[in-house]
PDB file of C-alpha atoms in Angstrom:
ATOM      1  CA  UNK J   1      32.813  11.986  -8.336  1.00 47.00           C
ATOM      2  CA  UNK J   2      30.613  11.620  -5.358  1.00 47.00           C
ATOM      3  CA  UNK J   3      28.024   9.466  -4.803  1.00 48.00           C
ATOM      4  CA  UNK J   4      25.022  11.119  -3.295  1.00 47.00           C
ATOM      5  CA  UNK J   5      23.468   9.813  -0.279  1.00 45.00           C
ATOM      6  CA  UNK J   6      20.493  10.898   1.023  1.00 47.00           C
ATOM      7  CA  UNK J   7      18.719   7.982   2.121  1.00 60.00           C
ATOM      8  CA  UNK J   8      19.787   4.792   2.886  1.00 76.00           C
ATOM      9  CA  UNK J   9      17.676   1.730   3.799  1.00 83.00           C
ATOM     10  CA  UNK J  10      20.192   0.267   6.246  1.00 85.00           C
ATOM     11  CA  UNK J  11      18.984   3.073   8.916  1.00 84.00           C
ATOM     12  CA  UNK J  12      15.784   0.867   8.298  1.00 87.00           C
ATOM     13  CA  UNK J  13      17.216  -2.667   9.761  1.00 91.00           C
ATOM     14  CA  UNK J  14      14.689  -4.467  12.048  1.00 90.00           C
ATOM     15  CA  UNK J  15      17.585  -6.464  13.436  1.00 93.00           C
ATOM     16  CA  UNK J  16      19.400  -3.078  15.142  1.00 92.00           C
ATOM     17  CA  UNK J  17      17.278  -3.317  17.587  1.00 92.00           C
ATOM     18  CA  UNK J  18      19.168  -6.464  18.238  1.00 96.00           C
ATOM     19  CA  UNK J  19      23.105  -5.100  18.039  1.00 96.00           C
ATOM     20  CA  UNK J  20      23.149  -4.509  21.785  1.00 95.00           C
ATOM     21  CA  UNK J  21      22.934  -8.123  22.447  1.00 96.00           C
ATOM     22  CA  UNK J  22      24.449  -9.273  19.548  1.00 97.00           C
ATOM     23  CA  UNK J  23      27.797  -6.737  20.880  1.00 97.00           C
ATOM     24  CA  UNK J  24      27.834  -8.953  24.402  1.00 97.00           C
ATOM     25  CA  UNK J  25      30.573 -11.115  24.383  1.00 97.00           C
ATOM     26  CA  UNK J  26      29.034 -13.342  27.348  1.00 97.00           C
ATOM     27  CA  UNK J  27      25.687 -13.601  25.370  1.00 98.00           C
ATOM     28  CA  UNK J  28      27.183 -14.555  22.092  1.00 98.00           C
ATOM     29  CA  UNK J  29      29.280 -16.811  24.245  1.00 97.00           C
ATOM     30  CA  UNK J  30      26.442 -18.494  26.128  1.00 98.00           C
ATOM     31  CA  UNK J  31      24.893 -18.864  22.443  1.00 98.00           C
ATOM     32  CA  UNK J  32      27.275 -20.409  20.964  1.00 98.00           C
ATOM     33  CA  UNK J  33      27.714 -23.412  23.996  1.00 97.00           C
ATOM     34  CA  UNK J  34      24.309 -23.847  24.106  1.00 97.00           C
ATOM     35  CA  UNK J  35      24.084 -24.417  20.207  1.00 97.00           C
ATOM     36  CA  UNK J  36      27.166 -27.027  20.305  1.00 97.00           C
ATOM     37  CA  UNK J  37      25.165 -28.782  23.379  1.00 97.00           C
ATOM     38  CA  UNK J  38      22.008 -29.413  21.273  1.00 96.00           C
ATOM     39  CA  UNK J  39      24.006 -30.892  18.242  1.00 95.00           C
ATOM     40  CA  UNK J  40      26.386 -33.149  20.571  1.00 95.00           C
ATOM     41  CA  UNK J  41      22.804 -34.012  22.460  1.00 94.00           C
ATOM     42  CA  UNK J  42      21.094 -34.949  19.280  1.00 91.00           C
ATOM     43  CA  UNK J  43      24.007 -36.484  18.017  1.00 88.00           C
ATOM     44  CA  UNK J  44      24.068 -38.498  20.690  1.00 90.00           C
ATOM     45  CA  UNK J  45      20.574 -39.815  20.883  1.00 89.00           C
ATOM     46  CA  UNK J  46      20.713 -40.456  17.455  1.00 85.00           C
ATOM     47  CA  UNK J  47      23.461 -42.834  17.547  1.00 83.00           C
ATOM     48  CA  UNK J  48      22.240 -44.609  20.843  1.00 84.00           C
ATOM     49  CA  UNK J  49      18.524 -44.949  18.590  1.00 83.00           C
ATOM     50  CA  UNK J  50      20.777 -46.338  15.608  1.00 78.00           C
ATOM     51  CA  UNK J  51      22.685 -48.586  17.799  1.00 75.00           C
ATOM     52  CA  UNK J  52      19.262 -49.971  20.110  1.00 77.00           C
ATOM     53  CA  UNK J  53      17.756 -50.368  16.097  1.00 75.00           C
ATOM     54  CA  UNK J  54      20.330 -52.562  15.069  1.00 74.00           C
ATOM     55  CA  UNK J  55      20.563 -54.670  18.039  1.00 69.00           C
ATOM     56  CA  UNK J  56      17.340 -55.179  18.147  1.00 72.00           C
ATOM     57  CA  UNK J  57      17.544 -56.496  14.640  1.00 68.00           C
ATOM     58  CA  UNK J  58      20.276 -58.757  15.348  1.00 66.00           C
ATOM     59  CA  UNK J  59      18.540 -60.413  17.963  1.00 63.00           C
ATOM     60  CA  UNK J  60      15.542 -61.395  15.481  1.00 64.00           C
ATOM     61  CA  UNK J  61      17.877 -63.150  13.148  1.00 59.00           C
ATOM     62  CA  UNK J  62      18.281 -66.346  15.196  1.00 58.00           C
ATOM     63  CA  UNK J  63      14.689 -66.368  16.478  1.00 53.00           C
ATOM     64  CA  UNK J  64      13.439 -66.346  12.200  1.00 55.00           C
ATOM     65  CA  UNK J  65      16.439 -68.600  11.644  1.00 54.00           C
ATOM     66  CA  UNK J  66      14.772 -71.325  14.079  1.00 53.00           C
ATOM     67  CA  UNK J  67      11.032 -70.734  12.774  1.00 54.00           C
ATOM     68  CA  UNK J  68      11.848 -70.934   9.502  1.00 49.00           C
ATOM     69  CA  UNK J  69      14.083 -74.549  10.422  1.00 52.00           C
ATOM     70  CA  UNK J  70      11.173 -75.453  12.432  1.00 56.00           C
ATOM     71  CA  UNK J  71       8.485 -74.895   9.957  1.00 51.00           C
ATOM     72  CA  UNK J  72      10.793 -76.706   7.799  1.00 50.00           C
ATOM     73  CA  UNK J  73      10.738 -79.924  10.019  1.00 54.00           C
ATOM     74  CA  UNK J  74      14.750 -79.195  10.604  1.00 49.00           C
ATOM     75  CA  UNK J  75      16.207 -79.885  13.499  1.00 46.00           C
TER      76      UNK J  75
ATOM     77  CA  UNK G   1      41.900 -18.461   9.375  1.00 85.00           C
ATOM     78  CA  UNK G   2      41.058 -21.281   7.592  1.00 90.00           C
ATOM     79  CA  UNK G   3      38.528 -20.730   4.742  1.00 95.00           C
ATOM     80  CA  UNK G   4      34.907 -21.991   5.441  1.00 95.00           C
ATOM     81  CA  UNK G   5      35.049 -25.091   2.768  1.00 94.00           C
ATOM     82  CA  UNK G   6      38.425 -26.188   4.940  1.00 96.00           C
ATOM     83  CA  UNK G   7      35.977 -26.170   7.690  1.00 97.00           C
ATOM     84  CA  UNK G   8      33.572 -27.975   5.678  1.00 97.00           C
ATOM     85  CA  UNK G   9      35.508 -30.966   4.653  1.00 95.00           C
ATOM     86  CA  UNK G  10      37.226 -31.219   8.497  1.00 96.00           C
ATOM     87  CA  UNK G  11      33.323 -31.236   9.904  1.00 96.00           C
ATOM     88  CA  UNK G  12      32.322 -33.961   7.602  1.00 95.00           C
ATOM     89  CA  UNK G  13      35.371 -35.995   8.279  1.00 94.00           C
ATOM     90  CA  UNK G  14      33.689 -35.829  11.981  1.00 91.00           C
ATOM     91  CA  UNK G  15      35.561 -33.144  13.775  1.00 94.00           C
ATOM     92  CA  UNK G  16      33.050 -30.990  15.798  1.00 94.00           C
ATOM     93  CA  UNK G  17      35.643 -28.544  16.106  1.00 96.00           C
ATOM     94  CA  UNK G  18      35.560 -27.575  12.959  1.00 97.00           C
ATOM     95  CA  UNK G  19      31.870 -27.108  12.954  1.00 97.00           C
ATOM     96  CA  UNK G  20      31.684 -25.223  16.101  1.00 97.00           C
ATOM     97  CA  UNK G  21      33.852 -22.710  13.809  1.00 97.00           C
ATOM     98  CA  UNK G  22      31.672 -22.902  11.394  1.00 98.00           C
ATOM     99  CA  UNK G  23      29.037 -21.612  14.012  1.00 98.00           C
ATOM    100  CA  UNK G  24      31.064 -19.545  15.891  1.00 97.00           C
ATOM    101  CA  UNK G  25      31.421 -17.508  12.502  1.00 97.00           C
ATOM    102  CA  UNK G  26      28.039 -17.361  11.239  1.00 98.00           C
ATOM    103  CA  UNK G  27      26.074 -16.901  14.384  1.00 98.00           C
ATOM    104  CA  UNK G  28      25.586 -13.254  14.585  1.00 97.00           C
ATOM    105  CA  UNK G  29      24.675 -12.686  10.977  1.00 96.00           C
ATOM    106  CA  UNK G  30      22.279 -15.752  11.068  1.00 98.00           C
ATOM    107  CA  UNK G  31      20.693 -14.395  14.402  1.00 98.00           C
ATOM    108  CA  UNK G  32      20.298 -10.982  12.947  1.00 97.00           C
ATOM    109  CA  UNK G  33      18.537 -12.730  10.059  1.00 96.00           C
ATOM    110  CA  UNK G  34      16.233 -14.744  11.424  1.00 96.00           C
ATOM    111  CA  UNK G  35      15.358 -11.691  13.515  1.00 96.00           C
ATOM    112  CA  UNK G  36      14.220  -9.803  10.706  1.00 94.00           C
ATOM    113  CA  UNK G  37      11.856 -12.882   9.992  1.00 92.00           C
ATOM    114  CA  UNK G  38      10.339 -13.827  13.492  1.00 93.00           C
ATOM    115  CA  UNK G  39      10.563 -10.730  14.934  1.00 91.00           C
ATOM    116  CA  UNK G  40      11.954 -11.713  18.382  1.00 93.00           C
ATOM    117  CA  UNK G  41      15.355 -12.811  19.813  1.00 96.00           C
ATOM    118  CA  UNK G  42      14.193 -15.679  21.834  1.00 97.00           C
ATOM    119  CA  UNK G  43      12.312 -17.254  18.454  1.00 96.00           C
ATOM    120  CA  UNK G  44      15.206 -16.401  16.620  1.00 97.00           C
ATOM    121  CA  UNK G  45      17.535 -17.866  18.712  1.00 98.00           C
ATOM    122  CA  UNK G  46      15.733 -21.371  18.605  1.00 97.00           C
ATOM    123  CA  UNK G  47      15.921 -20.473  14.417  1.00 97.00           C
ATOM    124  CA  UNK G  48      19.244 -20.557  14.322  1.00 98.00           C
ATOM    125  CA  UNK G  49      19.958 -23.859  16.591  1.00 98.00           C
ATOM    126  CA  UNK G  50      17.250 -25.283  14.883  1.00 97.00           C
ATOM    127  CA  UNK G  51      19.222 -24.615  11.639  1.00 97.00           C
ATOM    128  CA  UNK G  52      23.029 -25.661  12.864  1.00 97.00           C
ATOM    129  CA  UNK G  53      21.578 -28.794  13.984  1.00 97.00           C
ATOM    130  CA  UNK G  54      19.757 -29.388  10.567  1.00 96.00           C
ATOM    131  CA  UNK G  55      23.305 -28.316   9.019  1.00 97.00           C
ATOM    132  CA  UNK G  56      25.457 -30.965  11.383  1.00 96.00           C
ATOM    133  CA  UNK G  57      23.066 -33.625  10.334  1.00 94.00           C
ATOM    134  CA  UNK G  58      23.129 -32.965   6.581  1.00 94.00           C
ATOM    135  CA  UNK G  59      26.906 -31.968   5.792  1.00 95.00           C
ATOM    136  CA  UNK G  60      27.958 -35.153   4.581  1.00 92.00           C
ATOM    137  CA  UNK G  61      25.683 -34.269   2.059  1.00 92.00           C
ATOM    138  CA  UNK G  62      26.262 -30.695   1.294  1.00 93.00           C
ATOM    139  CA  UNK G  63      28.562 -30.941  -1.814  1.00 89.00           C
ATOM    140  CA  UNK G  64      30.275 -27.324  -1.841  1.00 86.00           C
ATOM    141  CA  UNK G  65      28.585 -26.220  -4.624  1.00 87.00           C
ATOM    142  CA  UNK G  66      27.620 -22.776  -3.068  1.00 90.00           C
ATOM    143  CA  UNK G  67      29.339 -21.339  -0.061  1.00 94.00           C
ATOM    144  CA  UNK G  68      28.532 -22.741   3.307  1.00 96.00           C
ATOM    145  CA  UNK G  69      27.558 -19.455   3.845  1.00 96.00           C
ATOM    146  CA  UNK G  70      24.853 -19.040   1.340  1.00 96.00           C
ATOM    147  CA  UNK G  71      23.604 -22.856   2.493  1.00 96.00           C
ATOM    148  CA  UNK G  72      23.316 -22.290   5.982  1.00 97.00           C
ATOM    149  CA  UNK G  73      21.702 -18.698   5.605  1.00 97.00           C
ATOM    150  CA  UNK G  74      18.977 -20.953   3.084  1.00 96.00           C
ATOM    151  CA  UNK G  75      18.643 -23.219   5.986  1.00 96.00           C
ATOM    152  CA  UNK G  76      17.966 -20.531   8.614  1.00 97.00           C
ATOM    153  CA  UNK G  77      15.660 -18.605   6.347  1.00 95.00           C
ATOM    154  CA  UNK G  78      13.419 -21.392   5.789  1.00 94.00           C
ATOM    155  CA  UNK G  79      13.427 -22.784   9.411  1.00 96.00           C
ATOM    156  CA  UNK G  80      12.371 -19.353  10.302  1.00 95.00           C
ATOM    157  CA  UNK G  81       9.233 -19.022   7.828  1.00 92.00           C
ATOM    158  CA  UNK G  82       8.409 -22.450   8.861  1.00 93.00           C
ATOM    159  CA  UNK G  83       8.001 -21.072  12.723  1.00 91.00           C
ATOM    160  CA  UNK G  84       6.148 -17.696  11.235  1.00 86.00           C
ATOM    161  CA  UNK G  85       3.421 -20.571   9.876  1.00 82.00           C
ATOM    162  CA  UNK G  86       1.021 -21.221  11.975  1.00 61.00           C
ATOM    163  CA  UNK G  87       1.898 -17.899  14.056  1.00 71.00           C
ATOM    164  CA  UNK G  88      -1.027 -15.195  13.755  1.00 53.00           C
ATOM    165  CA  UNK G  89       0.780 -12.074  11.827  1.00 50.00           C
ATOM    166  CA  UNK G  90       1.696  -9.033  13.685  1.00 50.00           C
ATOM    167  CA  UNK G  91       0.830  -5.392  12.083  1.00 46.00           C
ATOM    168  CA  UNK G  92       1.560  -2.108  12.678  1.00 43.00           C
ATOM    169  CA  UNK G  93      -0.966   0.349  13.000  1.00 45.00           C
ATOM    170  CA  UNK G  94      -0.598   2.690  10.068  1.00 43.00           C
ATOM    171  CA  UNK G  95      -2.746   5.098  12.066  1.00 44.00           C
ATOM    172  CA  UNK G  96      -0.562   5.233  14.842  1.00 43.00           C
ATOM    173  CA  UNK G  97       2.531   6.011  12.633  1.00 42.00           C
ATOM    174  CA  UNK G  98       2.074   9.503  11.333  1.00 43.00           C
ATOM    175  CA  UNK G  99       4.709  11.289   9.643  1.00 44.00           C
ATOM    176  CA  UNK G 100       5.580  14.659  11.013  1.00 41.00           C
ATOM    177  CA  UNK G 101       5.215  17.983   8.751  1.00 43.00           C
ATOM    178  CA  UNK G 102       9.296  18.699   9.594  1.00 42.00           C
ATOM    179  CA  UNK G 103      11.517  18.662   6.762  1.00 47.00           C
ATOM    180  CA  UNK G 104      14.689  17.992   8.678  1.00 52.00           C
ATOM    181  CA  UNK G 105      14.660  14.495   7.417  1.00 53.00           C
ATOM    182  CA  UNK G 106      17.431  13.322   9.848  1.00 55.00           C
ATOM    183  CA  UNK G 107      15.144  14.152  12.454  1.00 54.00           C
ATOM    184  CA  UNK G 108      12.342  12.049  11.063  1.00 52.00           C
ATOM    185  CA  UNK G 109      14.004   9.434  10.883  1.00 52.00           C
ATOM    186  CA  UNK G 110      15.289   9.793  14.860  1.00 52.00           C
ATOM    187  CA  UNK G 111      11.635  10.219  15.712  1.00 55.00           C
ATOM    188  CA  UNK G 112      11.183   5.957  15.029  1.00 65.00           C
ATOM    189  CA  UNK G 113       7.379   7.158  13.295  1.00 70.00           C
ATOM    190  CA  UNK G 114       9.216   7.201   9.966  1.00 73.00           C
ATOM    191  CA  UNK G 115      11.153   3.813  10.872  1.00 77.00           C
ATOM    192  CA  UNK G 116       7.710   1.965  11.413  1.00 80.00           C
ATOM    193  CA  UNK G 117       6.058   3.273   8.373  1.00 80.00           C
ATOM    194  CA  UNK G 118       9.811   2.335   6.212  1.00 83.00           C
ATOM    195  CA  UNK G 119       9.295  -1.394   8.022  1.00 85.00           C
ATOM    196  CA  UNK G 120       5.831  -1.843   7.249  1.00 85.00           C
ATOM    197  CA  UNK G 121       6.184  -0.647   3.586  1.00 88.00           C
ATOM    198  CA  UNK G 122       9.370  -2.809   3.683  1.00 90.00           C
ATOM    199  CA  UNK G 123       7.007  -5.942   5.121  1.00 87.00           C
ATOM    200  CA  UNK G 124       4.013  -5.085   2.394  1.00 90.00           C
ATOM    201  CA  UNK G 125       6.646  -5.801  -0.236  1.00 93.00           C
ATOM    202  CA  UNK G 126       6.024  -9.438  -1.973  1.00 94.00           C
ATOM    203  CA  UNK G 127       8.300 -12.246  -0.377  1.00 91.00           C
ATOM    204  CA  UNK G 128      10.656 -12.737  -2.472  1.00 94.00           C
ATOM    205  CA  UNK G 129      11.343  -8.900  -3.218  1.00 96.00           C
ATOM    206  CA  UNK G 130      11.349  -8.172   0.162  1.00 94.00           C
ATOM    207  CA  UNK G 131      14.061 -11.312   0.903  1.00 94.00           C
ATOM    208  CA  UNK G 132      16.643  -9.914  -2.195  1.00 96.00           C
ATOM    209  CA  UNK G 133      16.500  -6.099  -0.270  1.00 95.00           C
ATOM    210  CA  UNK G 134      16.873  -7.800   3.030  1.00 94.00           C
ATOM    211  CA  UNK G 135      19.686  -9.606   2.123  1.00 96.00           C
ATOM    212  CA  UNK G 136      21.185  -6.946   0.012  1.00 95.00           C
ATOM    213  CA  UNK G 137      20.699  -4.129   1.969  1.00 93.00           C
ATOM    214  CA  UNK G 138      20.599  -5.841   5.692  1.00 94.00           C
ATOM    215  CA  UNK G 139      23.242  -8.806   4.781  1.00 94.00           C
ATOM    216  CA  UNK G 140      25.430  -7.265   2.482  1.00 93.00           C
ATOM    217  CA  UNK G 141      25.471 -10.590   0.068  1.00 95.00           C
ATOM    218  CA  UNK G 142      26.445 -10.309  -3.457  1.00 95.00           C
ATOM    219  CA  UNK G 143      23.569 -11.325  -5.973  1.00 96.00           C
ATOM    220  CA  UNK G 144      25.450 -13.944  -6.671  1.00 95.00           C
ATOM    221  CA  UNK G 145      24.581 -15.518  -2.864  1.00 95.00           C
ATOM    222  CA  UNK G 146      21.261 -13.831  -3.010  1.00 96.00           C
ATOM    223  CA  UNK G 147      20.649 -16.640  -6.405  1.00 96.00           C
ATOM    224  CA  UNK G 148      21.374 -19.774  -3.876  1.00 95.00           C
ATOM    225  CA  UNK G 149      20.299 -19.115  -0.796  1.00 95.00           C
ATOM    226  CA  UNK G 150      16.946 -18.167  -2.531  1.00 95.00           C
ATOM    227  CA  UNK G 151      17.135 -20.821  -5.556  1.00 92.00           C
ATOM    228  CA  UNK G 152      16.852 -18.860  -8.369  1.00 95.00           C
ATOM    229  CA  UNK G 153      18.854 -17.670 -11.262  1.00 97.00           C
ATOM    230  CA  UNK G 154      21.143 -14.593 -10.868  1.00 97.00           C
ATOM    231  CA  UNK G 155      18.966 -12.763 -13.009  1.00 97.00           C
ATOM    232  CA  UNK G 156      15.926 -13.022 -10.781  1.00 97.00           C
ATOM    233  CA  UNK G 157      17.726 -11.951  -7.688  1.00 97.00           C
ATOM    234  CA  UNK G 158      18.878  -8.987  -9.207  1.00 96.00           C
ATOM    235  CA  UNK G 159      15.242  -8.305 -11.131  1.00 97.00           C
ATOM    236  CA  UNK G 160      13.568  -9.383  -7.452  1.00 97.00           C
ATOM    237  CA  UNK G 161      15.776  -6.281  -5.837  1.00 96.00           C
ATOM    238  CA  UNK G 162      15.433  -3.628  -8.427  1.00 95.00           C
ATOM    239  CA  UNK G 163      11.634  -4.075  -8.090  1.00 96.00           C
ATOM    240  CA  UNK G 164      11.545  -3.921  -4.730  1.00 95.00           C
ATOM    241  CA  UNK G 165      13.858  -0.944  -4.578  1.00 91.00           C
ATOM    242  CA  UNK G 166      11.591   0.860  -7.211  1.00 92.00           C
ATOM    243  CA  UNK G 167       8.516   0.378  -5.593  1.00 91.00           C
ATOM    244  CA  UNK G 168       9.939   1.373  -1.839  1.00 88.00           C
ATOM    245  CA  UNK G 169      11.328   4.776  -3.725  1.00 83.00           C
ATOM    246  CA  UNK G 170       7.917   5.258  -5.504  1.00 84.00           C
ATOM    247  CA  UNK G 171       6.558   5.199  -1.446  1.00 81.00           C
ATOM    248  CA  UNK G 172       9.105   6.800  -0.310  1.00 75.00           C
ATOM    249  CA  UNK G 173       8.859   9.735  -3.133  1.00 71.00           C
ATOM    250  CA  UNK G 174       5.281   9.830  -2.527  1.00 69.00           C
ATOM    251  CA  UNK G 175       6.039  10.889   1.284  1.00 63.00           C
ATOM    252  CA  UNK G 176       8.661  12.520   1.592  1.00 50.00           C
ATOM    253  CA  UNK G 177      10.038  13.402  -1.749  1.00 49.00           C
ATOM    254  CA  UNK G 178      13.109  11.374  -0.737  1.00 52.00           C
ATOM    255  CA  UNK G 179      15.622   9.927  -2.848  1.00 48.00           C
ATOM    256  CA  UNK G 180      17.074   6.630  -1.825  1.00 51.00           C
ATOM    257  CA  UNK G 181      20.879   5.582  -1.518  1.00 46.00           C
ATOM    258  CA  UNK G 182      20.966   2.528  -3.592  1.00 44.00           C
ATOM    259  CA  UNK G 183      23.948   0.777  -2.287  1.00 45.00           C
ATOM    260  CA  UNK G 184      26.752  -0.671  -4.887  1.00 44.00           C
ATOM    261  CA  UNK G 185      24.735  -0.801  -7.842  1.00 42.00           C
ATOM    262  CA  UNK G 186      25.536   1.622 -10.535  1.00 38.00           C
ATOM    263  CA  UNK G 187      23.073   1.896 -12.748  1.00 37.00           C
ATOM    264  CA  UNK G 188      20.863   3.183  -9.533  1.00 42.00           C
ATOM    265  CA  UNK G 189      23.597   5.495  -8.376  1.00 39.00           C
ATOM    266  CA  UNK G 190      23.188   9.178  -8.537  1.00 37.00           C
ATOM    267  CA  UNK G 191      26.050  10.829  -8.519  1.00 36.00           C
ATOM    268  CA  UNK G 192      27.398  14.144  -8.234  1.00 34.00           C
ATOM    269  CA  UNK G 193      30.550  15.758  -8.718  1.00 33.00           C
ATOM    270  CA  UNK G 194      32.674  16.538  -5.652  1.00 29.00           C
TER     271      UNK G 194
END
């Protein structure tokens, strides 16, 4: 048994046009450092935002701490 | 090589190595895919950062209970419709993609007229028919994968290719009186003896 095959929608892929670049070494290569730099650069801003939040908050605690004593008539 | 869900589990214990397997791996497929949906390298290139990113961010919470593979391609595929919003759609010209009177079919389909009228009959098909043949034909995934990276049951992905198959060999019939090689799926199959 053979299967016949006269026609076959892979011939049809958009993203041949593509293989070329997709076959360079270098390009996949560049790719591939410049995706791992975005994620270690977001990574890193979002941990330096997460760490400036919660400072930020810790430095409020004392300053409601003392109005609320204040308001309080504490001393 | 260690399998993808080893990967997994050393990327959300925090080790970027393992992840930058992860994208090492997948890049070309995901490139090629996102491709097919923006229609240029440079878009799809910012697709598929886009989508590792979005992945890095959101392991911890990817649970395992689909392939990485099929997550990641769900990712990319919907970071790359979100860029096509917004973007004015680009059509062929049917009129300037005439099909030649030649019946050497291998030769029509060298000429690139055939290949533009294929595409745009491919890109008339509705979206989710014309994601199943993509990734069936284009990514090789099982219907099983087709299901999660497009949400649905098994049965749908499989009904959501056949339709899409029927209709582009109804066109294609219409044209060219061609028959079409449906790849691994029996029932479709013509075959001949030897």
């Amino acid at each position: 048994m053979k299967k016949k095959r006269c026609f076959d929608l892979k011939a049809f892929d958009p993203a041949a046009s593509i293989e070329s670049r997709l076959a360079d070494p270098e390009f996949m290569h560049d790719f591939h450092a410049q995706t791992m730099a975005k994620i270690i650069l977001t990574e890193q801003m979002r941990a330096r935002t997460q760490h400036s939040q919660e400072h930020a908050i810790s430095l409020e605690r004392p300053v409601e701490d003392q109005d609320v004593s204040q308001a309080f008539g504490k001393r | 090589m260690e399998a993808d869900h080893v990967l997994v589990e050393r990327a959300k214990q925090g080790e970027l190595k393992a992840f930058s397997e992860l994208v090492y791996r997948h890049q070309k497929s995901l490139l090629r895919l996102a491709y097919r949906v923006v229609g240029d390298l440079e878009t799809a290139q910012d697709v598929v950062q886009e989508s590792f990113m979005k992945a890095y961010q959101k392991i911890s919470a990817f649970e395992g209970r689909s392939a990485f593979k099929s997550w990641i391609f769900q990712i990319t595929l919907n970071t790359a419709k979100n860029k096509l919003r917004g973007r004015r759609p680009e059509f062929v010209d049917i009129e300037k993609a005439s099909l030649s009177d030649k019946t050497n079919l291998e030769a029509d389909l060298m000429s690139g007229d055939l290949k533009i009228l294929v595409q745009t009959e491919i890109n008339r098909l509705p979206d989710r028919q014309r994601m199943a043949l993509s990734l069936r034909i284009f990514d090789d995934l099982s219907f099983a994968e087709i299901a999660e990276v497009m949400k649905c049951p098994y049965d749908t992905a499989k009904a959501n290719y056949r339709h899409a198959l029927i209709k582009m060999r109804q066109y294609l019939g219409e044209q060219q009186g061609m028959q079409l090689y449906l790849k691994d799926n029996q029932v479709e199959h013509q075959e001949v003896d030897a």
